[in-house]
């Protein structure tokens, strides 16, 4: 649960009119009041006796009655939002949240009959807006000192009470939220993501692969960004800013973002840490590229955090850079999953406090990143099967980072590691499915029946029951799979396989035999991912041979779950203040 203080203003009616309206993109659904300073205040959305103008006048009345100097910006506005994976709270639960937030902020403390007036408006499942006027009934102004800090403390308590995703506030490792205005501007310009997101991703890729400051700035320039260095009188570079070509403000000047504004670990001092201790530049033949990187990652995973707290912080940072580099050069069949994993691991790579830059595990991660980035051309020609061992090693490394963060009580970072690990497991299973498709030898088709001969009676939908297919292919696991919440998605994939003319029994048997299933928390979901890999490989093969791809071979099959997309790495996270994955777990 995240409370965010939005811009204060002087137009109570204008803000209420927006909150009760359809929104800028018709995103507001069923706007209504869930709480107010007085339980007997009517809701303009529910009562014909109350209008938005009436409600605004009631809220503003103590401001008009104030003697002496009135606050110039008297409208107080806070949005309180839950994470996308949280359950939907009822109106009564949101009303409880609203009362406690107003108490914590100092707007309306419990049992204070002279407090400020406020309302809580809900127009989406996942958040509410709190609107108050900064004038008490006794003519004084409220004491709002440390208001947002106190509201965050209240939010932590509600996360426990309502069993919501638990956040840790105040470690200063979170990237800034994308504001609603940035997203709306990107939509108007037809962009897939806000410029800040593109800049952050591009700068992170350059920093992860660079071996020196000159190399870093050269990579930024080559990527097409506008780059501006801040140079001190003694000639030293003390900072930098980047801008997207064509991204300008109303005065037609470029909109610059410093590295620190993009993310805490992209400031120039933090970027310089990556090459402050030079590491060897390993080389490997194209055929050995993924195997050498795999061995280094496995060795580093075994040592992560063993040398101390600060060393562990430096090691997870280097692991984050490695995943970023791997996402850039990864085989196309699984590039989407690895890019999403890099996005999710971003927070996990930033551990609170200082980090040491001299440890064996960090050196191994940096060597792997340099190996992949310097051999990008050869790696790009590799197929997903060749990278399977490396992906499995990354899963092990990310799981080691999750355990380390848990031991240090870095809750947000541990959760980010878990989400990244889940995506990497998906990439592993997609790869396994692709390998099965490459080696599959279909059974000979039986001769067509003579006219008038016996025919198999189709089901009502025209397809044979997929439960029977499952029973034939995996008799020992069929019962458990049918009871799995991911069975409908697996059934859909099997129907699509049958529509291409393939035997779904043979295909399902082939992908199931490719890798063990005993460690899977959801066998149905793992098999779904493998069938996705199967269809992507079939599509790639069809494209290479000039044949039309089958309906399941487009390479764009849907996942059972996944993070928000913003063009390349990731979700969105919607900015708090206006409209903003959970799924079965996968094989370990």
Coordinates of C-alpha atoms in Angstrom, one line a residue:
X1 CA 0.0 0.0 0.0
X2 CA 1.5 3.3 -1.1
X3 CA 0.2 6.7 0.0
X4 CA 1.4 9.5 -2.4
X5 CA 1.0 13.2 -1.7
X6 CA -0.1 14.9 -4.9
X7 CA 0.1 18.5 -5.9
X8 CA -1.9 20.9 -3.6
X9 CA -4.3 23.4 -5.2
X10 CA -6.9 26.0 -4.7
X11 CA -9.8 24.6 -6.7
X12 CA -11.8 22.1 -4.7
X13 CA -14.6 21.9 -7.2
X14 CA -12.2 21.3 -10.1
X15 CA -10.5 18.4 -8.3
X16 CA -13.8 16.8 -7.2
X17 CA -15.2 17.2 -10.8
X18 CA -12.2 15.3 -12.1
X19 CA -12.4 12.5 -9.5
X20 CA -16.1 12.0 -10.1
X21 CA -15.8 12.3 -13.9
X22 CA -14.8 9.7 -16.5
X23 CA -11.1 10.5 -16.3
X24 CA -8.8 11.6 -19.1
X25 CA -9.1 8.2 -20.9
X26 CA -12.4 7.0 -19.5
X27 CA -10.5 5.0 -16.8
X28 CA -12.7 6.0 -13.9
X29 CA -15.3 3.4 -13.2
X30 CA -18.2 3.9 -10.7
X31 CA -16.8 7.0 -8.9
X32 CA -18.3 7.2 -5.4
X33 CA -17.5 8.3 -1.9
X34 CA -16.3 5.7 0.6
X35 CA -15.7 8.0 3.6
X36 CA -16.0 11.6 4.8
X37 CA -15.3 13.8 7.9
X38 CA -19.0 13.3 8.8
X39 CA -20.8 10.0 8.3
X40 CA -24.0 11.9 7.3
X41 CA -22.5 13.7 4.3
X42 CA -24.3 12.6 1.1
X43 CA -22.5 11.3 -1.9
X44 CA -23.1 13.2 -5.1
X45 CA -22.9 9.9 -7.0
X46 CA -25.6 8.3 -4.8
X47 CA -27.9 11.1 -3.7
X48 CA -29.9 13.5 -5.8
X49 CA -29.9 15.9 -2.9
X50 CA -26.1 16.5 -3.2
X51 CA -24.1 17.9 -6.1
X52 CA -20.4 18.2 -6.6
X53 CA -20.7 21.9 -6.2
X54 CA -22.5 21.5 -2.9
X55 CA -19.8 19.1 -1.6
X56 CA -17.1 21.5 -2.7
X57 CA -18.8 24.3 -0.8
X58 CA -19.1 22.2 2.3
X59 CA -15.4 21.3 2.2
X60 CA -14.4 25.0 1.6
X61 CA -16.7 26.5 4.3
X62 CA -14.0 26.5 7.1
X63 CA -11.5 28.1 4.7
X64 CA -14.0 30.9 3.9
X65 CA -14.7 31.4 7.6
X66 CA -11.0 31.8 8.5
X67 CA -9.9 35.1 10.0
X68 CA -6.6 36.5 8.9
X69 CA -4.4 35.0 6.3
X70 CA -5.7 32.0 4.5
X71 CA -3.6 29.3 2.9
X72 CA -2.9 30.0 -0.7
X73 CA -3.1 26.4 -1.7
X74 CA -5.8 25.0 0.6
X75 CA -6.7 21.8 -1.2
X76 CA -4.9 18.7 0.2
X77 CA -4.7 15.7 -2.1
X78 CA -3.3 12.2 -1.4
X79 CA -3.8 9.0 -3.4
X80 CA -3.5 5.6 -1.6
X81 CA -2.8 2.6 -3.9
X82 CA -2.4 -1.1 -3.5
X83 CA -0.1 -3.3 -5.5
X84 CA -1.6 -5.0 -8.7
X85 CA -1.4 -8.4 -7.1
X86 CA -3.2 -7.4 -3.9
X87 CA -6.8 -8.5 -3.3
X88 CA -9.6 -5.9 -3.9
X89 CA -10.6 -4.2 -0.7
X90 CA -14.2 -3.5 0.0
X91 CA -15.6 0.1 0.4
X92 CA -15.7 -0.4 4.2
X93 CA -12.0 -1.4 4.3
X94 CA -11.0 1.5 2.2
X95 CA -13.1 3.8 4.5
X96 CA -11.1 2.4 7.4
X97 CA -7.9 3.2 5.5
X98 CA -9.1 6.7 4.7
X99 CA -9.9 7.5 8.4
X100 CA -6.5 6.2 9.6
X101 CA -4.6 8.1 6.9
X102 CA -6.3 11.4 7.8
X103 CA -5.5 10.8 11.4
X104 CA -1.9 10.0 10.7
X105 CA -1.4 13.0 8.4
X106 CA -2.8 15.4 11.1
X107 CA -5.8 16.4 8.9
X108 CA -8.4 14.8 11.2
X109 CA -7.2 13.0 14.3
X110 CA -9.5 10.6 16.0
X111 CA -12.1 12.2 18.4
X112 CA -11.1 15.7 17.2
X113 CA -14.4 17.5 16.6
X114 CA -12.7 20.6 15.3
X115 CA -10.6 18.9 12.6
X116 CA -10.4 19.6 8.9
X117 CA -13.0 18.4 6.5
X118 CA -12.2 15.6 4.1
X119 CA -13.7 13.0 1.7
X120 CA -12.4 9.7 0.2
X121 CA -13.4 9.0 -3.4
X122 CA -13.0 5.6 -5.1
X123 CA -13.1 5.3 -8.9
X124 CA -11.0 2.1 -9.4
X125 CA -10.5 -1.2 -7.6
X126 CA -7.0 -0.6 -6.4
X127 CA -6.9 2.9 -5.0
X128 CA -8.7 5.9 -3.4
X129 CA -8.2 9.6 -3.4
X130 CA -8.3 11.7 -0.2
X131 CA -9.3 15.3 -0.6
X132 CA -9.2 17.7 2.3
X133 CA -9.2 21.5 2.9
X134 CA -6.5 22.8 5.2
X135 CA -8.6 24.8 7.6
X136 CA -9.9 23.4 10.9
X137 CA -13.3 24.1 12.2
X138 CA -11.8 26.3 15.0
X139 CA -10.2 28.5 12.4
X140 CA -6.6 27.2 12.7
X141 CA -4.5 25.4 10.1
X142 CA -3.6 21.8 10.7
X143 CA -0.1 20.6 11.7
X144 CA 1.0 18.5 8.7
X145 CA 4.6 18.0 9.8
X146 CA 5.9 14.6 8.6
X147 CA 2.5 13.8 7.2
X148 CA 3.6 11.4 4.4
X149 CA 6.1 9.6 6.7
X150 CA 3.3 9.0 9.2
X151 CA 0.9 7.8 6.4
X152 CA 3.5 5.3 5.2
X153 CA 3.8 3.9 8.8
X154 CA 0.0 3.5 8.8
X155 CA 0.2 1.8 5.4
X156 CA 2.7 -0.8 6.8
X157 CA 0.1 -1.7 9.5
X158 CA -2.7 -2.1 6.9
X159 CA -0.5 -4.4 4.8
X160 CA -0.4 -6.8 7.8
X161 CA -4.0 -6.4 8.7
X162 CA -5.4 -6.9 5.2
X163 CA -2.7 -9.4 4.1
X164 CA -1.4 -7.2 1.3
X165 CA 2.0 -7.1 -0.4
X166 CA 4.3 -5.9 2.3
X167 CA 6.6 -3.0 1.4
X168 CA 9.6 -1.6 3.2
X169 CA 9.7 2.2 3.3
X170 CA 12.7 4.4 3.5
X171 CA 15.7 2.4 2.3
X172 CA 16.1 4.9 -0.6
X173 CA 16.6 2.3 -3.2
X174 CA 13.3 2.6 -5.2
X175 CA 13.3 4.3 -8.6
X176 CA 11.0 7.3 -9.0
X177 CA 7.4 6.6 -10.1
X178 CA 6.4 7.6 -13.6
X179 CA 4.0 10.4 -13.2
X180 CA 0.6 10.4 -14.8
X181 CA 1.5 13.3 -17.0
X182 CA 4.5 11.5 -18.5
X183 CA 2.3 8.5 -19.4
X184 CA -0.4 10.6 -21.0
X185 CA 2.2 12.5 -23.0
X186 CA 3.7 9.2 -24.2
X187 CA 0.2 8.0 -25.2
X188 CA -0.5 11.2 -27.2
X189 CA 2.8 10.8 -29.1
X190 CA 2.1 7.2 -29.8
X191 CA 5.1 5.9 -27.7
X192 CA 5.1 2.5 -26.1
X193 CA 6.5 3.9 -22.9
X194 CA 7.4 7.2 -21.1
X195 CA 10.7 8.8 -22.2
X196 CA 12.0 8.3 -18.6
X197 CA 11.6 4.6 -18.9
X198 CA 13.4 4.4 -22.2
X199 CA 16.2 6.6 -20.9
X200 CA 16.6 4.5 -17.7
X201 CA 16.8 1.2 -19.7
X202 CA 19.2 2.6 -22.2
X203 CA 21.5 4.1 -19.6
X204 CA 21.4 0.9 -17.5
X205 CA 22.4 -1.2 -20.5
X206 CA 25.3 1.1 -21.3
X207 CA 26.5 1.1 -17.7
X208 CA 26.3 -2.7 -17.4
X209 CA 28.4 -3.3 -20.5
X210 CA 30.9 -0.4 -20.2
X211 CA 34.5 -1.0 -19.1
X212 CA 35.5 2.7 -18.6
X213 CA 34.0 6.2 -18.4
X214 CA 34.8 6.9 -22.1
X215 CA 33.2 3.6 -23.1
X216 CA 30.1 4.5 -21.1
X217 CA 29.6 7.9 -22.7
X218 CA 30.4 6.4 -26.1
X219 CA 27.7 3.8 -25.7
X220 CA 25.2 6.4 -24.6
X221 CA 25.9 8.5 -27.7
X222 CA 25.8 5.5 -30.0
X223 CA 22.4 4.5 -28.6
X224 CA 20.9 7.8 -30.0
X225 CA 20.4 9.7 -26.8
X226 CA 21.3 13.3 -26.3
X227 CA 24.1 13.4 -23.7
X228 CA 25.3 16.4 -21.6
X229 CA 28.2 16.2 -19.3
X230 CA 28.6 18.4 -16.2
X231 CA 32.3 19.6 -16.1
X232 CA 33.9 21.3 -13.1
X233 CA 36.3 24.2 -13.4
X234 CA 39.2 21.8 -13.0
X235 CA 38.0 19.9 -16.0
X236 CA 36.7 16.8 -14.2
X237 CA 33.3 15.4 -15.2
X238 CA 31.1 15.6 -12.1
X239 CA 27.8 14.4 -13.6
X240 CA 25.7 13.8 -16.7
X241 CA 22.2 14.2 -18.1
X242 CA 20.4 12.5 -21.0
X243 CA 17.4 13.4 -23.1
X244 CA 15.3 11.7 -25.7
X245 CA 15.6 13.3 -29.2
X246 CA 12.4 15.2 -29.8
X247 CA 11.3 15.2 -26.2
X248 CA 10.8 18.9 -25.4
X249 CA 8.8 21.0 -22.9
X250 CA 6.3 23.8 -23.9
X251 CA 9.3 26.2 -24.3
X252 CA 10.8 23.8 -26.8
X253 CA 13.9 23.0 -24.8
X254 CA 15.0 19.4 -24.3
X255 CA 13.8 17.6 -21.2
X256 CA 16.9 16.4 -19.4
X257 CA 17.2 13.7 -16.8
X258 CA 20.2 13.3 -14.6
X259 CA 21.4 9.8 -13.9
X260 CA 20.3 10.1 -10.3
X261 CA 16.8 11.1 -11.3
X262 CA 16.5 7.9 -13.4
X263 CA 17.5 5.6 -10.6
X264 CA 19.7 5.7 -7.5
X265 CA 22.4 3.5 -9.0
X266 CA 22.7 5.4 -12.2
X267 CA 24.3 8.5 -10.8
X268 CA 27.8 9.1 -12.1
X269 CA 29.6 8.0 -8.9
X270 CA 27.5 4.8 -8.8
X271 CA 28.1 4.1 -12.5
X272 CA 31.9 4.6 -12.0
X273 CA 31.9 1.9 -9.4
X274 CA 31.4 -0.7 -12.1
X275 CA 34.9 -0.2 -13.5
X276 CA 36.7 1.2 -10.5
X277 CA 38.2 -2.3 -10.0
X278 CA 39.2 -3.6 -13.4
X279 CA 38.4 -7.3 -14.0
X280 CA 40.0 -9.7 -16.5
X281 CA 38.5 -9.6 -20.0
X282 CA 37.9 -13.3 -20.7
X283 CA 37.5 -14.7 -24.2
X284 CA 35.7 -17.8 -25.4
X285 CA 35.0 -19.4 -28.7
X286 CA 31.4 -18.9 -29.9
X287 CA 30.6 -22.6 -29.3
X288 CA 31.9 -22.3 -25.7
X289 CA 30.5 -18.8 -24.9
X290 CA 27.4 -19.9 -22.9
X291 CA 29.2 -22.8 -21.1
X292 CA 32.0 -20.5 -19.9
X293 CA 29.6 -17.9 -18.6
X294 CA 27.5 -20.6 -17.0
X295 CA 30.5 -22.0 -15.0
X296 CA 31.4 -18.5 -13.7
X297 CA 27.8 -17.7 -12.7
X298 CA 27.4 -21.0 -10.8
X299 CA 30.7 -20.4 -8.9
X300 CA 29.6 -16.9 -8.0
X301 CA 26.2 -18.1 -6.8
X302 CA 27.9 -20.5 -4.4
X303 CA 29.9 -17.6 -2.9
X304 CA 27.3 -14.8 -2.9
X305 CA 27.3 -13.0 0.5
X306 CA 29.9 -15.3 2.0
X307 CA 32.6 -12.5 2.4
X308 CA 30.4 -10.1 4.3
X309 CA 27.4 -7.7 4.2
X310 CA 29.0 -4.9 2.0
X311 CA 30.5 -7.5 -0.3
X312 CA 27.0 -9.1 -0.8
X313 CA 25.6 -5.7 -1.7
X314 CA 28.3 -5.3 -4.4
X315 CA 27.7 -8.9 -5.7
X316 CA 23.9 -8.4 -6.2
X317 CA 24.6 -5.2 -8.0
X318 CA 27.0 -7.0 -10.4
X319 CA 24.4 -9.8 -10.8
X320 CA 21.9 -7.2 -11.9
X321 CA 24.2 -5.9 -14.6
X322 CA 24.8 -9.4 -15.8
X323 CA 21.1 -10.0 -16.3
X324 CA 20.8 -6.7 -18.1
X325 CA 23.6 -7.7 -20.5
X326 CA 22.1 -11.2 -20.9
X327 CA 18.7 -9.6 -21.8
X328 CA 20.2 -7.6 -24.6
X329 CA 22.0 -10.5 -26.3
X330 CA 19.7 -13.4 -25.4
X331 CA 18.3 -15.7 -28.0
X332 CA 15.1 -14.3 -29.5
X333 CA 12.9 -17.2 -28.4
X334 CA 13.3 -16.2 -24.8
X335 CA 14.4 -12.5 -25.0
X336 CA 11.1 -11.2 -23.8
X337 CA 11.2 -13.2 -20.5
X338 CA 14.8 -12.3 -19.8
X339 CA 14.2 -8.6 -20.4
X340 CA 11.3 -8.8 -18.0
X341 CA 13.5 -10.5 -15.5
X342 CA 16.1 -7.8 -15.8
X343 CA 13.4 -5.2 -15.2
X344 CA 12.1 -7.0 -12.1
X345 CA 15.6 -7.6 -10.7
X346 CA 16.5 -3.9 -10.9
X347 CA 15.3 -3.2 -7.3
X348 CA 17.0 -6.4 -6.0
X349 CA 20.3 -5.1 -7.4
X350 CA 20.2 -2.1 -5.1
X351 CA 20.8 -3.2 -1.6
X352 CA 20.5 -0.5 1.2
X353 CA 23.8 1.0 2.5
X354 CA 27.3 0.8 1.3
X355 CA 28.7 -1.9 -1.0
X356 CA 32.2 -3.3 -1.4
X357 CA 33.6 -3.7 -4.9
X358 CA 36.3 -6.4 -4.2
X359 CA 34.9 -9.9 -3.8
X360 CA 35.4 -13.1 -5.8
X361 CA 31.7 -13.5 -6.6
X362 CA 31.4 -9.9 -7.9
X363 CA 34.5 -10.4 -10.1
X364 CA 33.0 -13.6 -11.6
X365 CA 29.7 -11.8 -12.4
X366 CA 31.6 -8.9 -14.0
X367 CA 33.7 -11.3 -16.0
X368 CA 30.6 -13.0 -17.3
X369 CA 29.0 -9.7 -18.2
X370 CA 32.1 -8.6 -20.1
X371 CA 32.3 -12.0 -21.8
X372 CA 28.7 -11.8 -23.1
X373 CA 28.9 -8.1 -24.1
X374 CA 32.2 -8.4 -26.0
X375 CA 30.9 -11.5 -27.8
X376 CA 27.4 -10.2 -28.5
X377 CA 27.5 -11.0 -32.2
X378 CA 28.4 -14.6 -31.6
X379 CA 25.9 -14.9 -28.7
X380 CA 23.1 -13.4 -30.8
X381 CA 23.5 -16.2 -33.4
X382 CA 23.2 -18.8 -30.7
X383 CA 19.9 -20.6 -30.2
X384 CA 18.0 -20.9 -27.0
X385 CA 19.0 -24.5 -26.5
X386 CA 22.7 -23.5 -26.4
X387 CA 21.9 -21.0 -23.6
X388 CA 19.9 -23.4 -21.5
X389 CA 22.7 -24.1 -19.0
X390 CA 23.4 -20.4 -18.6
X391 CA 19.8 -19.7 -17.9
X392 CA 19.7 -22.5 -15.3
X393 CA 22.8 -20.9 -13.7
X394 CA 21.0 -17.5 -13.6
X395 CA 18.0 -19.1 -11.8
X396 CA 20.4 -20.5 -9.2
X397 CA 22.1 -17.1 -8.8
X398 CA 18.9 -15.1 -8.5
X399 CA 17.6 -17.6 -5.9
X400 CA 20.8 -17.2 -3.9
X401 CA 20.3 -13.4 -4.0
X402 CA 16.7 -13.9 -2.8
X403 CA 17.9 -15.9 0.2
X404 CA 20.6 -13.3 1.0
X405 CA 18.2 -10.4 0.9
X406 CA 15.8 -12.4 3.2
X407 CA 18.6 -12.9 5.6
X408 CA 19.3 -9.2 5.7
X409 CA 15.5 -8.4 6.0
X410 CA 15.5 -6.5 2.7
X411 CA 11.9 -7.4 2.0
X412 CA 11.4 -5.3 -1.2
X413 CA 14.6 -6.7 -2.7
X414 CA 13.8 -10.3 -1.8
X415 CA 10.4 -10.0 -3.5
X416 CA 12.0 -8.5 -6.6
X417 CA 14.5 -11.4 -6.7
X418 CA 11.5 -13.8 -6.5
X419 CA 9.7 -12.2 -9.4
X420 CA 12.9 -12.2 -11.5
X421 CA 13.5 -15.8 -10.7
X422 CA 10.1 -16.8 -11.8
X423 CA 10.5 -15.2 -15.2
X424 CA 13.9 -16.9 -15.6
X425 CA 12.3 -20.2 -14.8
X426 CA 9.7 -19.5 -17.5
X427 CA 12.6 -18.8 -20.0
X428 CA 14.1 -22.2 -19.0
X429 CA 10.9 -24.1 -19.6
X430 CA 10.3 -22.2 -22.9
X431 CA 13.8 -23.3 -23.9
X432 CA 13.1 -26.9 -23.0
X433 CA 9.9 -26.8 -25.1
X434 CA 11.9 -25.4 -28.1
X435 CA 14.5 -28.1 -27.7
X436 CA 11.8 -30.8 -27.7
X437 CA 10.3 -29.3 -30.9
X438 CA 13.6 -29.4 -32.7
X439 CA 14.1 -33.1 -31.9
X440 CA 10.5 -34.3 -32.2
X441 CA 9.8 -37.1 -34.7
X442 CA 6.1 -37.2 -35.3
X443 CA 4.3 -40.5 -35.4
X444 CA 3.3 -41.7 -38.9
X445 CA -0.2 -40.5 -39.7
X446 CA -2.8 -43.2 -40.1
X447 CA -4.4 -43.6 -43.5
X448 CA -7.7 -41.8 -44.0
X449 CA -10.8 -43.9 -43.5
X450 CA -12.7 -45.0 -46.6
X451 CA -15.9 -43.2 -47.5
X452 CA -18.7 -44.7 -45.4
X453 CA -16.3 -46.3 -42.9
X454 CA -16.3 -45.6 -39.2
X455 CA -15.3 -42.2 -38.0
X456 CA -14.2 -40.8 -34.7
X457 CA -17.1 -38.9 -33.2
X458 CA -16.0 -35.3 -32.4
X459 CA -16.9 -33.6 -29.2
X460 CA -19.6 -30.9 -29.2
X461 CA -16.8 -28.2 -29.8
X462 CA -15.4 -30.2 -32.7
X463 CA -12.3 -31.2 -30.7
X464 CA -11.5 -34.3 -28.8
X465 CA -11.5 -33.9 -25.0
X466 CA -8.1 -32.7 -23.9
X467 CA -8.5 -34.5 -20.6
X468 CA -8.3 -37.7 -22.5
X469 CA -5.1 -36.5 -24.3
X470 CA -3.6 -35.7 -20.9
X471 CA -4.6 -39.1 -19.5
X472 CA -2.9 -40.8 -22.5
X473 CA 0.3 -38.7 -22.3
X474 CA 0.8 -38.5 -18.6
X475 CA -1.4 -41.1 -16.8
X476 CA 0.3 -40.8 -13.5
X477 CA 0.1 -37.0 -13.2
X478 CA -3.2 -36.4 -15.0
X479 CA -5.4 -36.2 -11.8
X480 CA -3.2 -33.6 -10.2
X481 CA -2.9 -31.5 -13.4
X482 CA -6.7 -31.5 -13.9
X483 CA -7.0 -30.0 -10.5
X484 CA -4.3 -27.4 -11.1
X485 CA -5.6 -23.8 -11.6
X486 CA -3.3 -23.6 -14.7
X487 CA -5.1 -26.5 -16.4
X488 CA -7.3 -24.3 -18.6
X489 CA -4.3 -22.5 -20.1
X490 CA -2.6 -25.9 -20.8
X491 CA -5.8 -27.2 -22.4
X492 CA -5.9 -24.1 -24.7
X493 CA -2.3 -24.8 -25.8
X494 CA -3.2 -28.5 -26.5
X495 CA -6.2 -27.5 -28.6
X496 CA -4.0 -25.2 -30.6
X497 CA -1.5 -28.0 -31.2
X498 CA -4.2 -30.3 -32.5
X499 CA -5.4 -27.5 -34.8
X500 CA -2.0 -27.4 -36.5
X501 CA -2.3 -31.1 -37.4
X502 CA 0.1 -32.3 -34.8
X503 CA -0.8 -35.2 -32.4
X504 CA -1.3 -33.5 -29.0
X505 CA -0.5 -36.7 -27.2
X506 CA 2.8 -37.1 -28.8
X507 CA 3.7 -33.4 -28.4
X508 CA 2.7 -33.3 -24.7
X509 CA 4.7 -36.5 -24.1
X510 CA 7.7 -35.0 -25.8
X511 CA 7.8 -31.7 -23.9
X512 CA 7.1 -33.5 -20.6
X513 CA 10.1 -35.8 -21.1
X514 CA 12.4 -33.0 -21.9
X515 CA 13.1 -32.0 -18.3
X516 CA 12.1 -33.3 -14.9
X517 CA 8.8 -32.2 -13.5
X518 CA 9.2 -33.3 -9.9
X519 CA 10.3 -29.9 -8.5
X520 CA 7.5 -28.0 -10.2
X521 CA 5.0 -26.3 -7.9
X522 CA 2.6 -26.2 -10.8
X523 CA 3.1 -28.9 -13.4
X524 CA 0.4 -27.6 -15.6
X525 CA 2.0 -24.2 -15.8
X526 CA 5.4 -25.6 -16.5
X527 CA 3.9 -27.7 -19.4
X528 CA 2.2 -24.6 -20.7
X529 CA 5.5 -22.7 -20.9
X530 CA 7.1 -25.7 -22.7
X531 CA 4.3 -25.7 -25.2
X532 CA 4.9 -22.0 -25.7
X533 CA 8.5 -22.8 -26.5
X534 CA 7.4 -25.6 -28.8
X535 CA 5.1 -23.2 -30.8
X536 CA 7.8 -20.5 -31.0
X537 CA 10.4 -23.0 -32.3
X538 CA 7.8 -24.3 -34.8
X539 CA 7.1 -20.7 -35.9
X540 CA 10.8 -19.9 -36.3
X541 CA 11.4 -23.1 -38.3
X542 CA 8.4 -22.3 -40.5
X543 CA 9.7 -18.8 -41.2
X544 CA 13.2 -20.1 -42.0
X545 CA 11.8 -22.6 -44.5
X546 CA 9.4 -20.1 -46.1
X547 CA 6.3 -21.9 -44.9
X548 CA 3.3 -20.1 -43.4
X549 CA 3.5 -20.4 -39.6
X550 CA 0.8 -22.4 -37.9
X551 CA -1.7 -20.7 -35.6
X552 CA 0.5 -21.5 -32.6
X553 CA 3.8 -20.8 -34.2
X554 CA 3.8 -17.0 -34.1
X555 CA 6.3 -16.7 -31.3
X556 CA 3.8 -14.5 -29.5
X557 CA 1.9 -17.0 -27.5
X558 CA 0.5 -15.6 -24.4
X559 CA 1.8 -16.3 -21.0
X560 CA -0.2 -17.4 -18.0
X561 CA 1.1 -14.4 -16.3
X562 CA 3.7 -11.7 -16.7
X563 CA 4.7 -8.2 -15.7
X564 CA 3.4 -5.0 -17.2
X565 CA 5.0 -4.2 -20.5
X566 CA 6.4 -0.8 -21.4
X567 CA 8.0 -1.6 -24.6
X568 CA 11.0 -3.6 -23.4
X569 CA 11.6 -4.4 -19.9
X570 CA 8.6 -4.0 -18.1
X571 CA 5.3 -3.0 -16.0
X572 CA 3.9 -1.3 -15.3
X573 CA 4.0 0.1 -12.4
X574 CA 1.3 2.7 -12.6
X575 CA 2.1 5.9 -10.9
X576 CA 0.3 6.4 -7.6
X577 CA -2.4 8.9 -7.9
X578 CA -4.4 7.6 -10.9
X579 CA -5.3 4.3 -12.4
X580 CA -2.5 1.7 -12.4
X581 CA 1.2 -10.9 -11.4
X582 CA 0.4 -13.3 -9.6
X583 CA 0.2 -16.8 -10.9
X584 CA 1.0 -20.3 -9.9
X585 CA 4.6 -20.8 -9.0
X586 CA 6.9 -22.5 -11.4
X587 CA 9.5 -25.2 -11.4
X588 CA 12.6 -24.7 -9.3

